[in-house]
Short mmCIF file of C-alpha atoms and ligand atoms in Angstrom, two decimals:
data_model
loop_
_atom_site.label_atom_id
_atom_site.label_comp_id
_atom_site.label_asym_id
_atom_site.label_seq_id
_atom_site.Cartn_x
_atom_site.Cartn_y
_atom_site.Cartn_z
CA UNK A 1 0.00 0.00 0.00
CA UNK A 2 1.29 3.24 -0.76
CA UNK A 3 0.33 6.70 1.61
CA UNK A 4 0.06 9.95 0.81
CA UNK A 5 3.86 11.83 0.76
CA UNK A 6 4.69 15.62 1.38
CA UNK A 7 6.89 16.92 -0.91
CA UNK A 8 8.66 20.30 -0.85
CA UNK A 9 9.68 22.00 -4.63
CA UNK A 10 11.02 25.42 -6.15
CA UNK A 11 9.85 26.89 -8.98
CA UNK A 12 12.61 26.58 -11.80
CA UNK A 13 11.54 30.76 -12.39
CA UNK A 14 16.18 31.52 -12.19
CA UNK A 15 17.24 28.33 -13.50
CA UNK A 16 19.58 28.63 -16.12
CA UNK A 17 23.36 27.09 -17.17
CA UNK A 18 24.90 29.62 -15.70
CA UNK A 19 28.30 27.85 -14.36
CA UNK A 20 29.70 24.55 -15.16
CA UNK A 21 29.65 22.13 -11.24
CA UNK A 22 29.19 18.54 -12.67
CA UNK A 23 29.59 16.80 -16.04
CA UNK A 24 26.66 17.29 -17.09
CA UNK A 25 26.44 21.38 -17.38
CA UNK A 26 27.34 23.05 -20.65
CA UNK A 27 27.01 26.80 -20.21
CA UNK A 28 27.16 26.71 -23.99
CA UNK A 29 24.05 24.79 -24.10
CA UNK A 30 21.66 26.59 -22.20
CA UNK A 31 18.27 24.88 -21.34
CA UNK A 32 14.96 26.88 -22.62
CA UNK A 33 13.60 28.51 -19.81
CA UNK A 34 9.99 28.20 -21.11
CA UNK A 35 10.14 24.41 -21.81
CA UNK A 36 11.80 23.73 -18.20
CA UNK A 37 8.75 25.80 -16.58
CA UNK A 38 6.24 23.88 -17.95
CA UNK A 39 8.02 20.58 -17.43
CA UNK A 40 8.57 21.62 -13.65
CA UNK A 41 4.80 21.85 -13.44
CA UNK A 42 3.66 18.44 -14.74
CA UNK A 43 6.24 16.85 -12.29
CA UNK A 44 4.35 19.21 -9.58
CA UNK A 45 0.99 17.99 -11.54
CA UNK A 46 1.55 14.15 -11.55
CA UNK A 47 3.08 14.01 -7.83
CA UNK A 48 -0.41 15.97 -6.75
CA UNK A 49 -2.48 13.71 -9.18
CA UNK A 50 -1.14 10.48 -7.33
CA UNK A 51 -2.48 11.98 -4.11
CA UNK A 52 0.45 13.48 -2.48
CA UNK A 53 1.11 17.48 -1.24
CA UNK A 54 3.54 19.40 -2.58
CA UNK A 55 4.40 22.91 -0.70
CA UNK A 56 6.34 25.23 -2.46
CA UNK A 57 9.73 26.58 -1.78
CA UNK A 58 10.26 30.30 -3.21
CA UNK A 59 12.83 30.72 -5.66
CA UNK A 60 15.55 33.55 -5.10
CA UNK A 61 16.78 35.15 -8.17
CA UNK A 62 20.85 34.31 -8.64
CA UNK A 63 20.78 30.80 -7.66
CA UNK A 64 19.68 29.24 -10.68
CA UNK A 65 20.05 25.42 -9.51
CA UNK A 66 17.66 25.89 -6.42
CA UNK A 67 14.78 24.15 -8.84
CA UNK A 68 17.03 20.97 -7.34
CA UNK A 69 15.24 21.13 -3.77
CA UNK A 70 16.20 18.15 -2.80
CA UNK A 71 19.73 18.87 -2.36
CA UNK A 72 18.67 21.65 0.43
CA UNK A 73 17.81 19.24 3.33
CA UNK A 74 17.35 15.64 4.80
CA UNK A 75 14.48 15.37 6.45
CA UNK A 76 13.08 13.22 9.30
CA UNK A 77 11.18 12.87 12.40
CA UNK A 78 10.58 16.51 12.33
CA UNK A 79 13.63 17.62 11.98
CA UNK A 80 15.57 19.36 8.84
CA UNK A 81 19.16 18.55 8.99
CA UNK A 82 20.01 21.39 6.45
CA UNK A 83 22.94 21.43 3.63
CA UNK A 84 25.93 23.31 3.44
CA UNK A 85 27.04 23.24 -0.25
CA UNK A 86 30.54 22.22 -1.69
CA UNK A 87 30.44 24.69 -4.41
CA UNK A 88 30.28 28.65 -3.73
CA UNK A 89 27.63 29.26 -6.09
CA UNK A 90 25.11 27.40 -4.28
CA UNK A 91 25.73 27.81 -1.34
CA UNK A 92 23.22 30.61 -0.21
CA UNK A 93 20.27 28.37 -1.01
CA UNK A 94 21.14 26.94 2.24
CA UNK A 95 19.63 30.23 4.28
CA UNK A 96 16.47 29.90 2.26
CA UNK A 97 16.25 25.88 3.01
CA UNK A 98 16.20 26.85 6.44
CA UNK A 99 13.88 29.98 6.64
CA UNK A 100 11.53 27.61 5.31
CA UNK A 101 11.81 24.83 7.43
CA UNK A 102 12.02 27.31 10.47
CA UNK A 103 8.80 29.46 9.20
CA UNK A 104 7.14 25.47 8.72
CA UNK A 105 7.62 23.89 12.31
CA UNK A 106 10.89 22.11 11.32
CA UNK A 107 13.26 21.70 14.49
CA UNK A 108 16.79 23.02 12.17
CA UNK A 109 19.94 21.40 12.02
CA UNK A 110 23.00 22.46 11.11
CA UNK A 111 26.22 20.89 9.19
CA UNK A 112 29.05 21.89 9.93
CA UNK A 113 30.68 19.95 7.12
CA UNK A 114 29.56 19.71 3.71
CA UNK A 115 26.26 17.78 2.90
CA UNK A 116 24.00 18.17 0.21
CA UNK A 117 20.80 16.60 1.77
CA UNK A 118 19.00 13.97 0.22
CA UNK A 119 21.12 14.73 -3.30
CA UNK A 120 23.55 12.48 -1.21
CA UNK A 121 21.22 10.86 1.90
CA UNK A 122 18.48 8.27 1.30
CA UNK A 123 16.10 7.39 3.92
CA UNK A 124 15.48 3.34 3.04
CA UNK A 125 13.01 3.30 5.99
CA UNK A 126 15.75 1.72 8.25
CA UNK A 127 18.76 3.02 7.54
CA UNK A 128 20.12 6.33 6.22
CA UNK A 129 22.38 5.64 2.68
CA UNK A 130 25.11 8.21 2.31
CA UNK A 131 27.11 8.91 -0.45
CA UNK A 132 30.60 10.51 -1.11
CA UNK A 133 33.33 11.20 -2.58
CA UNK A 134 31.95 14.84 -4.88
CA UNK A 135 29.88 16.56 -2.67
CA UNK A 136 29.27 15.34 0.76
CA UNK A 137 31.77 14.66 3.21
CA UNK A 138 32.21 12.04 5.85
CA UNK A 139 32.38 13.67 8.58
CA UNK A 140 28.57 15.10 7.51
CA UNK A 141 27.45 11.45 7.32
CA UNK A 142 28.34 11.16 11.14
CA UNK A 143 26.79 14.27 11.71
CA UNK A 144 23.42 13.16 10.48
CA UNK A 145 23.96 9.71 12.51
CA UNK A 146 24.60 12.08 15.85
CA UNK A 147 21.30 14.18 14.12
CA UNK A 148 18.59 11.12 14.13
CA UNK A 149 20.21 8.12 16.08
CA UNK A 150 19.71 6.18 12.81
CA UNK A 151 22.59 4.32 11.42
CA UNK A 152 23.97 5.59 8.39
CA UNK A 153 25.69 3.75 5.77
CA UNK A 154 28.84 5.34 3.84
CA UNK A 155 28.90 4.69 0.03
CA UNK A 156 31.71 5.64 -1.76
CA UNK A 157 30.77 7.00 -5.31
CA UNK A 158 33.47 6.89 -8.40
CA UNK A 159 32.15 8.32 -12.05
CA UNK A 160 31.74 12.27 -11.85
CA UNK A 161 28.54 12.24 -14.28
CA UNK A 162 26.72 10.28 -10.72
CA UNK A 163 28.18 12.68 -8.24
CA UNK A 164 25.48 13.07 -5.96
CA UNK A 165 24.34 9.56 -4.40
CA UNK A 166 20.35 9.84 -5.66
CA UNK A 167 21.43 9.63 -9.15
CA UNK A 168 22.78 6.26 -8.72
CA UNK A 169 20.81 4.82 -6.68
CA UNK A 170 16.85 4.88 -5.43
CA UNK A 171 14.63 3.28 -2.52
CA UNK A 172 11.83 2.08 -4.21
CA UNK A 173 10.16 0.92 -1.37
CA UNK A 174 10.75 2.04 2.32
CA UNK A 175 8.92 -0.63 3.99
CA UNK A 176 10.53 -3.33 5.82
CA UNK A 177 12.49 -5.03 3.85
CA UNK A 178 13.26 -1.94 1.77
CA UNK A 179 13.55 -2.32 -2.07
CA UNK A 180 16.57 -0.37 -3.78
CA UNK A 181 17.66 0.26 -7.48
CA UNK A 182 20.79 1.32 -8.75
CA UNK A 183 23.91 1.14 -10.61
CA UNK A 184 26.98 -0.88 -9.67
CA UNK A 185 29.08 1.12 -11.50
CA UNK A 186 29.08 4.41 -9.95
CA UNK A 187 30.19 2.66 -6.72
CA UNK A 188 33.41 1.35 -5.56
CA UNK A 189 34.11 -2.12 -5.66
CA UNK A 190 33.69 -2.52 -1.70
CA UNK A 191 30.63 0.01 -1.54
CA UNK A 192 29.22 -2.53 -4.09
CA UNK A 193 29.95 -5.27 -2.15
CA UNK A 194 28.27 -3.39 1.20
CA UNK A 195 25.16 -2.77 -1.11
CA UNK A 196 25.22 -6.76 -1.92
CA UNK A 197 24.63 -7.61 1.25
CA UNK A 198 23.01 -5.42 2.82
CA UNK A 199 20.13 -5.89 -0.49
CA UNK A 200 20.25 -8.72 -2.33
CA UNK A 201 17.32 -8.35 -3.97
CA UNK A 202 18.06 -4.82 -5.56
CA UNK A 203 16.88 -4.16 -9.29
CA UNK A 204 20.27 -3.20 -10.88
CA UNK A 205 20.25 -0.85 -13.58
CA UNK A 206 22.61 -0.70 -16.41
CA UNK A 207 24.97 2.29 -17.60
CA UNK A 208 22.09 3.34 -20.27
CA UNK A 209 19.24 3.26 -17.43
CA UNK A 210 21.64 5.20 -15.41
CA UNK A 211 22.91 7.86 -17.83
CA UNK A 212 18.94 8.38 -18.98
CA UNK A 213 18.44 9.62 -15.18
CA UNK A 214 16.16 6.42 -14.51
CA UNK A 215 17.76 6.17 -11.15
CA UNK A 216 16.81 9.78 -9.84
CA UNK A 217 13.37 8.61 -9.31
CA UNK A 218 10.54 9.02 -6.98
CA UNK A 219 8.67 6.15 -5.39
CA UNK A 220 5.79 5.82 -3.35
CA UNK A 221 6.17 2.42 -3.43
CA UNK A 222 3.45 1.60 -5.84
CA UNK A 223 3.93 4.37 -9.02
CA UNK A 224 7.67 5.62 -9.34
CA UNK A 225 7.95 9.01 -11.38
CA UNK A 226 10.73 8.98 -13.74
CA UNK A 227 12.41 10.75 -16.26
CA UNK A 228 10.74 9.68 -19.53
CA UNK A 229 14.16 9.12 -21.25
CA UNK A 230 14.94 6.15 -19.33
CA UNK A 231 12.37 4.01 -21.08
CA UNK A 232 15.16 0.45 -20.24
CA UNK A 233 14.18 1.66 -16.23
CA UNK A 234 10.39 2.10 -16.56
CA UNK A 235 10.35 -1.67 -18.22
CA UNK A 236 12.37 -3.29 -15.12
CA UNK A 237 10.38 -1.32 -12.58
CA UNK A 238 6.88 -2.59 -13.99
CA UNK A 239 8.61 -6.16 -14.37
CA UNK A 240 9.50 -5.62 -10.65
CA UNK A 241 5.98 -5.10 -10.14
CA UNK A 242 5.68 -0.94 -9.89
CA UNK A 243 4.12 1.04 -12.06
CA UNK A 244 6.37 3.75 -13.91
CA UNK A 245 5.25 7.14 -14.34
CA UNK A 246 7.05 9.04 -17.20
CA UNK A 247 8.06 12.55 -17.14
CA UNK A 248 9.81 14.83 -19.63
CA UNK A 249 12.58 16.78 -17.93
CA UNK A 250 14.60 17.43 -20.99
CA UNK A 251 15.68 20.99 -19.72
CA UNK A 252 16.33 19.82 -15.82
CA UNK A 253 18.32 17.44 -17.40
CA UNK A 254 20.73 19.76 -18.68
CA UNK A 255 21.62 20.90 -15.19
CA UNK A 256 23.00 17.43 -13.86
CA UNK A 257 19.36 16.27 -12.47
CA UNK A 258 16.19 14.64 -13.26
CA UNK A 259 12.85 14.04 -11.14
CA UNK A 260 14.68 13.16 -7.45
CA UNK A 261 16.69 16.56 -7.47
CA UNK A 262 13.65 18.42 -7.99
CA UNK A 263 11.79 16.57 -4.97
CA UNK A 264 12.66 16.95 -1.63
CA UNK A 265 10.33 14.69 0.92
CA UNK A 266 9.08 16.13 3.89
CA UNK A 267 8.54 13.18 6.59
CA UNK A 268 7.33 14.53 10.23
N1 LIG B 1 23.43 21.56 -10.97
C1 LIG B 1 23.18 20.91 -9.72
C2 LIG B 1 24.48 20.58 -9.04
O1 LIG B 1 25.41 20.19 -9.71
C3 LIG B 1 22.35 19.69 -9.93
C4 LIG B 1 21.92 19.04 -8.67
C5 LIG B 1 21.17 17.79 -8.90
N2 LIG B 1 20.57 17.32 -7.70
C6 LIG B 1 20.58 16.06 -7.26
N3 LIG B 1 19.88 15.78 -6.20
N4 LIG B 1 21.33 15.16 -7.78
O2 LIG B 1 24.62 20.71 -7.85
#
C-alpha cells in the first residue's frame, strides 16, 4: 500500500546554465527557460495527481540550480538537517532551506561539514544511505547519525557524471524489507559489495538506465515518477511489479538532475 507523501519543490523561475559544477552542465548549451517551466509543473501535476502534497519553496533570483530542492535538506522525524554546499555558487540556497523549514515547524539542524541533503542521503526506511566522494563529506554522514540516532551507511561513489548519491541509486520501497535500485558502477568495488549484502534483492540498472536519469526517481512504493528518457528503467520497474510514471525533464536534465533533485520529501 502506498500513503500519501509531502513533498517540498522550487519553482525553476532563475534556473539557467549559468556555471559549469558537474559533467553534465554546458554553459554553452543553455536549457529553454519556457520548456523547463512547464516541465517543472507536470512533475508538480503528476506528484499531486497520485495523491500526495507538494508545498512550495520560493525561488531567489541568482541561484539558478535551487529548482534541485532536494539537495537543500534531509528530512526526518521533524527535523531538517540542512545542507551546506561544496560549491560557492550554491551555497546561499542553504539560508532559504532553512527559513523555510524554520517558518514550517521544522526543528533546524546544522552541518558543519559539507552535505548536500538527500542529493547524497536516502532514507530506506531503516537506515540512512550516504554517499561521497563529490559533494558530501564524511564527517557530515556522522553528523546526520549524531542528528537522528539512525545508522547511516557510507557509500563511496566513483564516475563524476553520478556525483550526488540519488542519481545512482533509489529506494523504491521504504517498507521493511526496503527495495533499492541502482547502478553498480558508480560505486566502488567494496561500496558494491556493502550494497550486496546489505540488499540482495536490488533491481540493478545498467549504464544506459543510469545515464537516462532512470535512477533519480521518486517512489511511493506503488507508481515511481521517472524521467521519460529512461524508457530500459520504466520496463524493469513494472517487471519488478511498480508502475512507472514518465516525465519529460529534458531541460532539468541539462543541469545534472532529473525528477529526485527536484523533490525533496518532507517526513514529520
Ligand atoms: N546543478 C546541480 C548541481 O550540480 C544539480 C543538482 C542535482 N541534484 C541532485 N539531487 N542530484 O549541484
Amino acid at each position: 500500500m502506498n500513503l500519501p507523501r509531502s513533498y517540498l519543490m522550487c519553482p525553476p523561475e532563475h534556473f539557467q546554465i549559468a556555471y559549469s559544477i558537474n559533467p553534465w552542465m554546458d554553459p554553452g548549451a543553455p536549457a529553454d527557460p519556457e520548456l523547463a517551466g512547464k516541465q517543472w509543473l507536470r512533475l508538480r501535476e503528476t506528484l499531486v495527481g497520485l495523491g500526495h502534497t507538494v508545498h512550495e519553496l520560493p525561488p531567489e533570483p541568482g541561484l539558478p540550480d535551487m529548482v534541485y530542492a532536494a539537495n537543500g535538506g534531509f528530512l526526518l522525524d521533524g527535523t531538517a538537517f540542512g545542507a551546506r554546499f561544496r560549491h560557492p555558487q550554491r551555497a546561499a540556497e542553504a539560508g532559504a532551506h532553512r527559513r523555510w523549514y524554520e517558518a514550517n515547524g521544522w526543528h533546524y539542524a546544522a552541518p558543519t561539514a559539507v552535505a548536500e541533503g538527500e542529493g547524497d542521503l536516502v532514507w530506506t526506511g531503516q537506515w540512512i544511505l550516504a554517499g561521497y566522494g563529490f559533494r558530501t563529506d564524511p564527517a557530515g554522514h556522522r553528523e546526520v547519525q549524531e542528528t537522528f540516532g539512525r545508522p547511516v551507511l557510507s557509500l563511496r561513489l566513483v564516475d563524476p557524471r553520478f556525483y550526488h548519491l540519488d542519481t545512482a541509486l533509489a529506494v523504491l520501497s521504504d517498507r521493511d524489507p526496503a527495495r533499492i535500485a541502482y547502478y553498480p558502477g558508480a560505486f566502488s568495488g567494496a561500496s558494491r559489495q556493502v550494497l550486496r549484502r546489505l540488499f540482495p534483492e536490488a533491481l540493478l540498472a545498467d549504464p544506459a538506465d543510469a545515464a537516462a536519469f532512470g535512477l533519480n526517481l521518486v517512489s511511493d512504493g506503488r507508481h515511481v515518477v521517472l524521467n521519460a528518457e529512461a524508457t530500459g528503467m520504466a520496463a524493469k520497474l513494472a517487471a519488478a511489479g511498480y508502475l512507472p510514471v514518465p516525465v519529460e525533464l529534458s531541460e532539468l536534465k541539462r543541469g545534472g538532475g532529473s525528477v529526485k533533485c527536484c523533490v525533496l520529501e518532507l517526513r514529520r
